[in-house]
Every structure is written in C-alpha cells, then in structure tokens.
C-alpha cells in the first residue's frame, strides 16, 4: 500500500470503521480510476510542481455578472475577461453556476449541470482556455427542490439516508449557529413528519456525511469537477460538514478527516487541482484547515489555500481609525505556511465583511465602530443566533468602496485613494489575492437590489449590462473608469515582481508612524527585495525610513519616486493615502 492509499485507508477507517472500510475503498478507487482515465482540461500553473507564483491573481464573480444581448452570460463573462483582464488576472472564481432555488446559487438543485440561464459546460471550458478556474463545491447542503431531497421525502433508497432527521425535542443549544434562523426544518414525508437539519435556511438541507454513500457521491462529484476543468475547488461552509449532537457541530475531528479524505483523493487522481476552504471563523480555527504536514515536510494534508478572513475587518478598522498598529501587529504574528500552501487574501466578497474573525483581534468597541460606520455609509448588518438565544453581528453587508467612504465624499480623489490604498495592502501581503468583481469598478451600495430581493447581501451583487458598463469605462472621468484603470495597473505591476511570490518572506517594517503600514517582501533567492508602504491616514506624513545599502538606488514602482544610491536612510514624505512599492533599481 503506497502513501496515498494508506492515507485514504486510515481516513475511511476513522470515519466509518474497519468493517465498512473494504467496500468503501473498493468503490472509491473505482471512481478514482475512471476519473483518471477521462483526464482534465484544467489550466495549471506556469511552473510545473509549483502550485502558485506571483502571477496568480483570481477574479471573484457571478456567472451572470456581465450581460449582453445575443450571448449567454458566461460567454459575455469570457469576452470581458479576455478583452479587459487577460494581463491582470491568472484565474477566475465563478460563484455557483448550477441550477438553484435560493441564496444566489448556494442552494444547488443539480451539482452536475450548468444553470441554463447562464450557459453551458462548453462556455465554462471556453473561459478555462485562458484562465485557471475555481469551482464552488456547495456540499454542506442541497436545495429542497433537488432530486435528492425530493426522493428523501418519498423515502426512496438510498436518498432516505442522505439527510439528518432529528427529534425536535433534542437539546441542540450547543450547536453553533451562523444564522438567526431555526436549525431544523419541518418536512412531511411518506412515512410521517420529519425535522431535518438545515444550518443555513429551510431551502438548504444538510447532507448526512455519517452515511458513506453520501461521502462517495461527493468525492465522485469533486472528480467530475476536475474533469470539467477545475484548477481549484472551493469547499463552501465546510466547517459545518459533520454533525454530532452534544457538540458545537463546527470544526469537528470528523470534518477535518473529511477534508483530508477529499485532499487525498485529489492527490491520487488530480494533484494539479487544489482545495481552498471557506471558513468564516476566527484565525486559529481558520488556519487549522491547512491540516498537518505530510511526511515529506513540503505539503500538508488538507487545503492548499485558506481564506484570510481577519484581513477585511482589520483593514476596515485601520482606515477608520487611521492607525495601522493593530494590523501591523497581526501581520507580524502570522506564521508562513509550508511552501505548497498559502493564504487567499481578499477584502470584498459576495457575502460582505465577516465580523467574527475580528473578535479577539479588535476590541469590542472597535468592532461596534465598524458596524456603526457601515450603517452610516448606507450598508446593512446580518446577525447570528448565540447559544443563549441572543443575537450578535455576523456580517457587514456593503460594497468595499462604500464601507470606506463617507457619503459626503462620494467620488472625490481622496475617496479613491483611500480605497486603492486598502487594496495595495491586500495585494502586498503573502498569499494569492482574490478580488471581488465590484472592487474593480468602485461599485456603490445597490439599495434597489436590496429592495427587490429583501436580502441584505444583495447590496453588493448588482449585475452589469455590458453596453452601460463599457460606456462608463470609456469615460475617463467616471469613478468606474478611474478605479478600473488604477487597479488593473497595480495588478499588472504586481505580477511582474518575484517579491510577490506567495511564499516570499514577509517582514513588518518597524519604527514607522502609527498611520503607516509597511512590510518588506523578500523573494526566495533573496534578490529584488521590495518595500510596501501605505499611508492609512488623511494627513501628510514625513518620517525616516531605513534602507539597506544599495549601490544603484531605489525607485517607487507606483509613483516613480527616485531615491539616491548609498543612503542608509531617507526622510520620506507621503501624501494622504499614498502608497508605494519601493525596490532597488537594477
């Protein structure tokens, strides 16, 4: 038995017991063999054996984000990507593009079909010709209208064991609740009433992973996504996967074992396809999804990427307080993952800004100040239910631009510089950047979208009519055009710098004014070190910057500032919200 076979065997025994293991393993290896023979069309990294490099930047977008008559939405997305973003992004995360009934795609009816309102698998493959693809595996739950759940209601095998029915009198008070909604959903079945586990809504029924047939079904699904061109697979809401009454039902050992099994199966069948876990939780729990190091010491046994959830609220605090101290201390505390793993850094997302990851990093008063600011700026707030029945803030629903921008400033240059300064910090940190599509255009809160759907999250999910968007981008005076021009320029610059390799060393620059965030990125070959400096305040600042000796001098790649050679330090002047990428002149 080789190393991967042993990993798979041990995980199946842990989850399902020694007696069930032979049958499960036989079925699983048949699926792996069949998938391997069919192959994959996925785009892979330009450097064999290296999962990421400095050129990796992912766009996060819905499949229907760009709309044009006479084209499917996915065809229009493909056109926009190829015509406007080819030199700025290496990949695209297309948010769930399957048939669905609610939650803008996260209540999936059929995992193996492309929503016909968006296009087809052929359209997905066409996008994959030019970009690495991230697919969503929305596998904690399925839609109430899925064939699986409809068969469950009729108690048709094997689906009569695909879901989790619980006596409604059971004490579930310990269960962690990410929503202010009932945990159990009442269902009429052919054998009577059932109360079925539903972590997120009554249209999203949780799957029963204690049933090995469910696990086999989902592992086969992941292999199907590989065959359809997935370079990365995002495990949505994965922390809630396994349920065990009497526990919090989040981050359970069985959940980690399930992720390890998914990773082992991909290592066996498609090592070029990477896992990324979406766990909107505090940092310690979040990074636990990297798993443990494998015997070779170069890889871990769970996800290759984890979302860097604390970054968004910490950045928002930094620019609200005009003080980078807490952000600087947090970055200094981060431990670099192993070479084959990294963080997925982001600010905006389709969901909003998670507050939970900030707790323990920000004082409670600072968290409340973020909530108050977002509300003042026209955003909304989503809540979760606590174990004692009370509610607390879970998420801030807003575009990133409006989260930072007071209504009175709207579209002036100060607001644009503040926005871009926040993005420069995100782009400079160790990891792979993920950029939500609305950040490219400085999108504002869509109040009409909230009114139409009645959902707070719709505030940053407005779709673009392509002719209208192109007209705005063609006018250099519009907010959209200015943000798009400056942001894509930053991305093109970033992709040219080896210092931004995800695994390049990261050192916080000490002895800076509190308003200034600074880090040094050092490539693995120790050449081409780059300094990132951002003034996070509305004030002009002069300060002394230590520079190591360099016979050629220094240059700010963004603004063009030249610093003479041979100086050990320099008095640097920074305008409000100015940002710099300073490196030695070759």
XYZ file of C-alpha atoms in Angstrom:
586
model
C 0.000 0.000 0.000
C 1.587 3.319 -1.058
C 1.412 6.540 0.941
C -1.773 7.903 -0.620
C -3.539 4.544 -0.388
C -2.575 4.395 3.279
C -3.907 7.913 3.896
C -7.222 7.068 2.259
C -7.493 3.770 4.137
C -6.767 5.352 7.519
C -9.269 8.170 6.975
C -12.066 5.841 5.905
C -11.428 3.622 8.928
C -11.532 6.690 11.195
C -14.818 7.923 9.713
C -16.679 4.672 9.074
C -14.929 1.852 10.923
C -12.707 -1.053 9.944
C -15.518 -3.380 8.928
C -17.027 -0.936 6.400
C -13.660 0.124 5.010
C -13.034 -2.557 2.300
C -16.325 -1.950 0.493
C -15.981 1.852 0.655
C -12.368 1.788 -0.509
C -13.183 -0.505 -3.426
C -15.958 1.795 -4.609
C -13.782 4.869 -4.184
C -10.795 3.506 -6.100
C -13.085 2.506 -8.952
C -14.211 6.140 -9.149
C -10.631 7.438 -8.978
C -9.530 5.079 -11.743
C -12.436 6.037 -14.004
C -11.841 9.768 -13.483
C -8.100 9.492 -14.079
C -8.713 7.748 -17.392
C -11.014 10.574 -18.525
C -8.473 13.293 -17.657
C -8.869 17.009 -17.028
C -8.822 20.181 -19.120
C -7.753 22.395 -16.171
C -5.254 25.178 -16.683
C -2.249 24.605 -14.430
C 0.402 26.906 -13.057
C 3.103 28.039 -15.447
C 5.840 26.478 -13.289
C 5.492 22.680 -13.018
C 5.393 21.466 -9.445
C 4.742 24.949 -8.043
C 1.070 25.496 -7.188
C 1.262 29.318 -7.166
C 3.524 32.190 -8.126
C 3.450 35.984 -8.212
C 1.327 35.975 -11.367
C -1.589 34.321 -9.593
C -4.495 36.705 -9.002
C -8.105 35.499 -9.059
C -11.230 37.418 -10.016
C -14.326 36.506 -7.971
C -17.555 36.916 -9.921
C -21.010 35.536 -10.529
C -21.568 33.806 -13.846
C -24.276 36.312 -14.793
C -22.296 39.389 -13.693
C -21.880 40.751 -17.241
C -24.891 40.657 -19.542
C -25.078 41.246 -23.277
C -27.861 40.524 -25.746
C -27.267 37.625 -28.161
C -24.769 35.956 -25.798
C -25.090 33.641 -22.820
C -23.964 35.291 -19.602
C -20.929 33.016 -19.388
C -19.968 33.916 -22.958
C -20.159 37.601 -22.025
C -18.008 36.943 -18.959
C -15.483 35.191 -21.189
C -15.439 38.138 -23.580
C -14.891 40.666 -20.794
C -12.130 38.586 -19.240
C -10.246 38.142 -22.492
C -10.651 41.713 -23.730
C -10.072 43.570 -20.463
C -8.363 41.419 -17.827
C -6.070 38.968 -19.620
C -2.879 40.658 -18.385
C -4.200 41.387 -14.874
C -5.595 38.013 -13.692
C -4.497 34.408 -13.930
C -7.770 32.832 -12.823
C -11.443 33.327 -12.114
C -13.661 32.039 -9.334
C -17.101 31.698 -10.881
C -19.514 31.623 -7.954
C -22.013 28.721 -8.070
C -23.172 28.399 -11.663
C -25.506 25.442 -11.138
C -29.320 25.372 -11.161
C -30.525 26.696 -7.785
C -33.572 27.833 -5.860
C -32.266 30.478 -3.426
C -29.264 32.267 -1.892
C -27.997 33.427 -5.306
C -26.708 29.993 -6.245
C -25.773 28.482 -2.884
C -28.881 26.299 -2.736
C -27.990 23.878 -5.520
C -30.597 21.774 -7.314
C -28.189 19.787 -9.509
C -24.440 19.744 -8.888
C -23.571 18.410 -12.341
C -25.444 20.859 -14.567
C -24.698 24.435 -15.557
C -27.653 26.722 -14.963
C -29.119 27.089 -18.484
C -29.831 30.751 -17.711
C -26.052 31.241 -17.585
C -24.834 28.974 -20.372
C -23.260 25.552 -20.681
C -20.253 23.443 -19.770
C -18.841 24.441 -23.152
C -18.921 28.079 -22.032
C -17.103 27.148 -18.818
C -14.475 25.282 -20.850
C -14.002 28.323 -23.083
C -13.225 30.527 -20.083
C -10.824 27.833 -18.898
C -8.798 28.167 -22.099
C -7.378 31.427 -20.807
C -7.797 31.322 -17.037
C -7.442 28.916 -14.132
C -10.932 28.066 -12.890
C -12.179 27.894 -9.324
C -15.432 25.937 -8.888
C -17.650 26.012 -5.824
C -18.378 22.718 -4.097
C -21.509 23.694 -2.156
C -21.558 20.345 -0.408
C -22.714 21.045 3.129
C -26.295 21.217 1.875
C -28.532 20.942 -1.190
C -31.734 22.617 -2.323
C -35.091 21.441 -1.028
C -36.051 21.079 -4.708
C -33.145 18.801 -5.599
C -33.868 15.269 -6.764
C -32.020 14.018 -3.712
C -34.302 15.754 -1.245
C -37.464 15.063 -3.208
C -36.531 11.372 -3.117
C -35.872 11.671 0.617
C -39.401 12.989 1.158
C -40.662 9.870 -0.635
C -38.212 7.759 1.407
C -36.691 6.257 -1.724
C -33.385 4.446 -1.170
C -30.571 5.402 -0.996
C -31.735 9.020 -0.528
C -33.742 8.171 2.582
C -30.386 8.235 4.399
C -28.885 11.287 2.677
C -30.217 13.808 5.224
C -30.276 14.217 9.002
C -33.599 13.911 10.819
C -33.650 14.940 14.487
C -36.303 14.731 17.175
C -37.399 18.368 17.651
C -37.226 17.928 21.427
C -33.481 17.211 21.258
C -31.288 19.711 23.066
C -29.349 21.432 20.276
C -28.377 24.502 22.253
C -24.652 23.809 21.912
C -24.770 23.898 18.102
C -23.006 26.916 16.648
C -25.470 28.993 14.619
C -24.242 31.191 11.736
C -27.789 32.387 11.011
C -30.678 33.792 13.037
C -32.974 31.062 11.677
C -34.314 27.712 13.006
C -31.811 24.846 12.873
C -34.429 22.212 11.967
C -36.906 22.325 9.078
C -40.270 20.573 9.316
C -40.877 18.210 6.379
C -43.761 15.888 5.509
C -42.528 12.558 4.157
C -44.327 9.410 3.057
C -43.569 7.881 6.458
C -44.637 10.893 8.504
C -43.250 14.179 9.785
C -39.518 14.748 9.952
C -37.415 17.617 11.292
C -34.388 17.895 9.038
C -31.099 19.637 9.834
C -30.731 22.923 7.928
C -27.796 25.053 9.061
C -28.460 27.985 6.744
C -32.134 28.034 5.676
C -35.194 25.861 5.154
C -34.249 25.650 1.458
C -30.742 24.347 2.223
C -30.877 20.865 3.784
C -27.644 19.498 5.221
C -26.212 16.253 3.871
C -25.545 13.281 6.134
C -21.821 12.530 5.860
C -22.112 9.831 8.502
C -23.551 7.822 5.599
C -20.571 6.662 3.482
C -22.742 6.683 0.347
C -23.032 10.456 0.688
C -19.261 10.749 1.004
C -18.720 8.593 -2.087
C -21.258 10.671 -4.017
C -19.470 13.903 -3.129
C -15.980 12.557 -3.808
C -17.197 11.471 -7.227
C -18.573 14.985 -7.703
C -15.191 16.550 -6.943
C -13.607 14.270 -9.539
C -16.291 15.360 -12.018
C -15.332 18.991 -11.398
C -11.714 18.099 -12.108
C -12.775 16.611 -15.428
C -14.666 19.816 -16.248
C -11.524 21.919 -15.814
C -11.416 22.963 -12.155
C -7.930 24.087 -11.116
C -9.226 24.994 -7.661
C -12.231 23.671 -5.746
C -13.711 25.888 -3.042
C -15.244 23.945 -0.161
C -18.137 26.193 0.827
C -19.178 26.326 4.513
C -17.039 23.262 5.101
C -16.638 23.814 8.851
C -20.227 22.634 9.460
C -19.948 19.390 7.478
C -20.188 16.764 10.232
C -22.902 16.753 12.896
C -22.645 15.175 16.312
C -25.338 16.066 18.818
C -23.884 17.271 22.099
C -21.129 19.261 20.349
C -20.942 22.660 18.624
C -21.044 20.817 15.253
C -18.303 23.021 13.842
C -14.627 22.082 13.227
C -15.219 18.531 14.445
C -12.396 15.985 14.005
C -14.614 14.154 11.520
C -14.946 17.354 9.468
C -11.174 17.680 9.266
C -10.924 13.996 8.364
C -13.459 14.543 5.570
C -11.364 17.398 4.142
C -8.242 15.244 4.442
C -10.020 12.498 2.513
C -11.048 14.922 -0.230
C -7.451 16.124 -0.457
C -6.066 12.575 -0.557
C -8.458 11.651 -3.375
C -7.375 14.686 -5.396
C -3.714 13.919 -4.667
C -4.317 10.455 -6.107
C -6.377 11.460 -9.150
C -5.560 15.099 -9.918
C -2.700 16.598 -7.888
C -2.848 19.714 -10.077
C -6.275 20.602 -8.651
C -6.127 22.480 -5.364
C -8.509 22.736 -2.417
C -9.477 26.021 -0.790
C -11.596 26.100 2.370
C -14.166 28.803 3.110
C -14.420 29.049 6.903
C -15.625 32.435 8.154
C -14.301 31.912 11.680
C -11.515 33.255 13.947
C -7.961 32.922 12.669
C -6.811 29.927 14.748
C -9.732 27.763 13.615
C -9.434 29.089 10.065
C -5.801 28.079 9.552
C -6.459 24.649 11.073
C -7.785 23.718 7.622
C -4.241 23.650 6.267
C -4.034 20.385 8.213
C -0.808 18.721 9.292
C 2.442 18.340 7.403
C 2.836 15.140 5.409
C 5.979 13.039 5.952
C 7.928 14.821 3.186
C 7.507 18.086 5.103
C 6.671 20.066 1.960
C 2.900 19.582 1.874
C 0.014 19.485 4.281
C -2.900 17.061 4.207
C -5.887 19.426 3.951
C -6.368 22.589 1.894
C -3.605 24.267 -0.070
C -5.327 27.627 0.450
C -7.468 29.092 3.215
C -9.361 32.375 3.089
C -7.675 35.105 5.126
C -10.892 36.221 6.838
C -9.447 38.569 9.507
C -7.871 40.801 6.851
C -11.037 42.618 5.755
C -12.246 43.782 9.191
C -8.693 44.655 10.258
C -8.185 46.748 7.124
C -11.519 48.455 7.612
C -10.541 49.272 11.201
C -7.133 50.561 10.069
C -8.619 53.119 7.701
C -11.457 54.053 10.049
C -9.046 54.705 12.924
C -6.254 55.981 10.628
C -3.931 53.768 12.648
C -2.110 50.703 11.320
C -0.840 49.436 14.676
C -3.241 46.523 15.165
C -2.942 45.447 11.521
C 0.857 45.640 11.723
C 0.974 43.546 14.903
C -1.352 40.946 13.404
C 0.693 40.630 10.214
C 3.846 40.279 12.312
C 2.205 37.377 14.168
C 1.326 35.400 11.043
C 3.299 32.230 10.543
C 4.193 31.414 6.971
C 2.516 28.245 5.703
C 4.569 25.457 4.168
C 5.774 26.057 0.575
C 2.832 24.266 -1.063
C 0.207 26.223 0.892
C -0.761 29.868 1.183
C -3.440 32.347 2.207
C -6.205 33.555 -0.093
C -6.230 37.279 0.636
C -9.356 39.316 -0.024
C -11.306 42.328 1.199
C -14.698 42.412 -0.526
C -16.757 39.323 -1.254
C -20.202 38.367 -2.481
C -21.210 37.922 1.173
C -19.824 41.079 2.727
C -17.354 41.591 5.580
C -17.304 38.910 8.267
C -17.093 40.262 11.820
C -16.411 37.000 13.690
C -12.754 36.752 12.597
C -12.089 40.204 14.095
C -13.171 39.199 17.570
C -10.129 38.656 19.748
C -8.073 40.839 17.406
C -10.055 44.071 17.793
C -11.562 45.459 20.999
C -15.336 45.056 21.077
C -15.722 48.836 20.907
C -13.709 48.864 17.668
C -15.905 46.112 16.203
C -19.004 48.130 17.068
C -17.397 51.190 15.461
C -17.110 49.230 12.201
C -20.781 48.274 12.427
C -21.749 51.906 13.052
C -19.611 53.150 10.160
C -21.063 50.679 7.668
C -24.607 51.652 8.686
C -23.758 55.381 8.365
C -22.390 54.680 4.898
C -25.616 53.014 3.763
C -24.739 49.386 4.430
C -26.627 46.740 6.367
C -25.898 44.155 9.052
C -26.629 40.414 9.265
C -26.915 38.591 12.591
C -26.339 35.133 14.026
C -28.097 33.442 16.941
C -25.978 32.649 20.014
C -26.321 29.618 22.285
C -28.287 31.648 24.842
C -30.782 32.776 22.204
C -29.367 36.285 21.865
C -28.160 37.684 18.560
C -24.859 39.237 17.576
C -23.435 40.772 14.421
C -22.155 38.162 11.987
C -21.535 40.105 8.793
C -21.481 43.638 7.371
C -23.281 43.890 4.046
C -21.757 46.589 1.876
C -19.514 47.172 -1.083
C -15.915 47.689 -0.033
C -15.834 51.174 -1.565
C -18.816 52.350 0.469
C -17.575 50.647 3.634
C -14.594 53.019 3.488
C -16.251 56.099 2.026
C -18.326 58.669 3.936
C -21.425 59.656 1.927
C -20.255 63.280 1.741
C -17.046 62.283 -0.064
C -18.725 60.095 -2.682
C -16.451 60.106 -5.738
C -13.631 62.549 -4.977
C -9.975 61.658 -5.362
C -9.430 61.261 -1.610
C -12.060 58.524 -1.501
C -10.484 56.775 -4.496
C -7.006 56.933 -2.973
C -8.266 55.539 0.355
C -9.938 52.668 -1.486
C -6.845 51.884 -3.568
C -4.575 52.160 -0.522
C -6.585 49.410 1.182
C -6.208 47.234 -1.900
C -2.447 47.805 -2.096
C -2.067 46.364 1.408
C -4.086 43.301 0.422
C -2.076 42.882 -2.790
C 1.227 43.184 -0.911
C 0.676 40.524 1.742
C 1.966 36.977 1.391
C -0.667 34.896 -0.383
C -2.784 34.793 -3.513
C -5.104 37.807 -3.985
C -8.807 37.291 -4.676
C -10.629 40.358 -5.987
C -14.409 40.560 -5.982
C -15.561 41.957 -9.300
C -17.270 45.031 -7.836
C -13.980 46.247 -6.373
C -12.596 46.661 -9.902
C -15.127 49.411 -10.573
C -15.554 51.008 -7.144
C -19.173 49.853 -7.055
C -21.544 51.615 -4.688
C -24.177 50.040 -2.463
C -27.150 48.867 -4.518
C -30.140 49.813 -2.367
C -32.508 48.947 -5.202
C -31.121 45.393 -5.244
C -31.947 45.000 -1.540
C -35.475 46.317 -2.105
C -36.022 43.873 -4.973
C -34.858 40.754 -3.105
C -35.449 41.661 0.541
C -31.941 40.320 1.322
C -29.153 42.416 2.819
C -26.480 40.556 0.853
C -27.926 41.801 -2.438
C -26.407 45.201 -1.682
C -23.148 44.237 -3.404
C -24.474 41.841 -6.036
C -25.640 44.209 -8.768
C -25.213 42.852 -12.306
C -23.786 44.876 -15.187
C -25.393 45.456 -18.550
C -22.343 45.319 -20.776
C -23.141 48.333 -23.001
C -23.696 50.542 -19.947
C -20.518 49.325 -18.232
C -18.378 49.829 -21.321
C -19.785 53.329 -21.734
C -18.779 54.190 -18.148
C -15.315 52.703 -18.622
C -14.823 54.713 -21.832
C -15.343 57.997 -19.954
C -12.103 58.688 -18.024
C -13.915 60.996 -15.606
C -16.217 58.361 -14.114
C -15.445 56.622 -10.831
C -15.647 53.232 -12.549
C -13.096 54.178 -15.209
C -10.609 55.703 -12.763
C -10.743 52.797 -10.311
C -10.566 50.223 -13.098
C -7.579 51.962 -14.730
C -5.614 52.365 -11.497
C -6.490 48.958 -10.061
C -5.567 46.987 -13.183
C -2.302 48.958 -13.449
C -1.452 47.858 -9.903
C -2.239 44.247 -10.792
C -0.009 44.353 -13.869
C 2.840 45.817 -11.798
C 2.372 43.253 -9.073
C 2.511 40.288 -11.435
C 5.970 41.378 -12.612
C 7.567 41.251 -9.151
C 9.084 37.986 -7.828
C 8.896 39.573 -4.355
C 5.138 38.988 -4.505
C 5.505 35.239 -4.879
C 3.052 33.834 -2.295
C 5.875 32.182 -0.371
C 8.338 35.079 -0.493
C 9.344 36.092 3.021
C 7.335 38.828 4.717
C 8.773 41.166 7.346
C 6.939 44.003 9.071
C 8.895 47.265 8.926
C 9.400 48.576 12.458
C 9.681 52.154 13.734
C 7.100 53.642 11.381
C 4.495 56.218 12.388
C 1.260 54.630 13.566
C -0.553 55.788 10.445
C 1.852 53.980 8.103
C 1.714 50.280 7.272
C 4.940 48.828 5.937
C 6.249 45.387 5.036
C 9.275 44.049 3.213
C 8.795 41.130 0.791
C 11.912 39.087 0.044
C 11.960 36.536 -2.816
C 13.254 33.049 -2.146
C 16.524 33.879 -3.947
C 16.941 36.961 -1.656
C 17.229 39.322 -4.638
C 14.808 42.053 -5.609
C 13.544 42.828 -2.100
C 10.522 45.146 -2.211
C 9.139 47.569 0.386
C 5.413 48.222 0.591
C 4.448 51.464 2.337
C 0.898 52.770 2.758
C -0.230 55.948 4.490
C -3.518 54.838 6.058
C -4.484 58.345 7.112
C -5.885 61.612 5.756
C -2.762 63.528 6.866
C 0.558 64.234 5.154
C 3.401 62.435 6.919
C 7.186 62.837 6.976
C 9.269 60.103 8.579
C 12.663 58.456 8.449
C 12.834 55.202 6.509
C 15.753 52.835 7.000
C 17.134 51.407 3.749
C 19.828 48.790 3.445
C 22.828 49.822 1.366
C 22.295 49.631 -2.371
C 24.796 50.953 -4.902
C 22.164 51.542 -7.595
C 19.464 53.438 -5.674
C 15.755 52.888 -5.144
C 12.544 53.582 -7.021
C 8.838 53.629 -6.211
C 7.281 51.432 -8.899
C 3.892 53.091 -8.485
C 4.664 56.807 -8.349
C 8.143 56.865 -9.870
C 9.965 58.486 -6.930
C 13.763 58.016 -7.165
C 15.930 57.635 -4.045
C 19.668 58.175 -4.421
C 22.096 55.309 -4.013
C 24.273 54.859 -0.996
C 21.950 56.259 1.635
C 21.304 54.288 4.788
C 18.085 56.140 5.474
C 15.882 58.787 3.902
C 13.282 61.277 5.086
C 10.203 60.186 3.183
C 7.160 62.371 2.544
C 3.805 60.681 1.948
C 0.579 62.367 0.892
C -2.759 61.288 2.421
C -3.475 57.655 1.481
C -0.363 57.477 -0.678
C 1.080 54.021 -1.338
C 4.471 52.897 -2.607
C 6.211 49.776 -3.822
C 9.904 50.597 -3.411
C 12.612 48.337 -4.798
C 16.274 48.594 -5.758
C 16.923 49.969 -9.221
C 18.596 47.226 -11.279
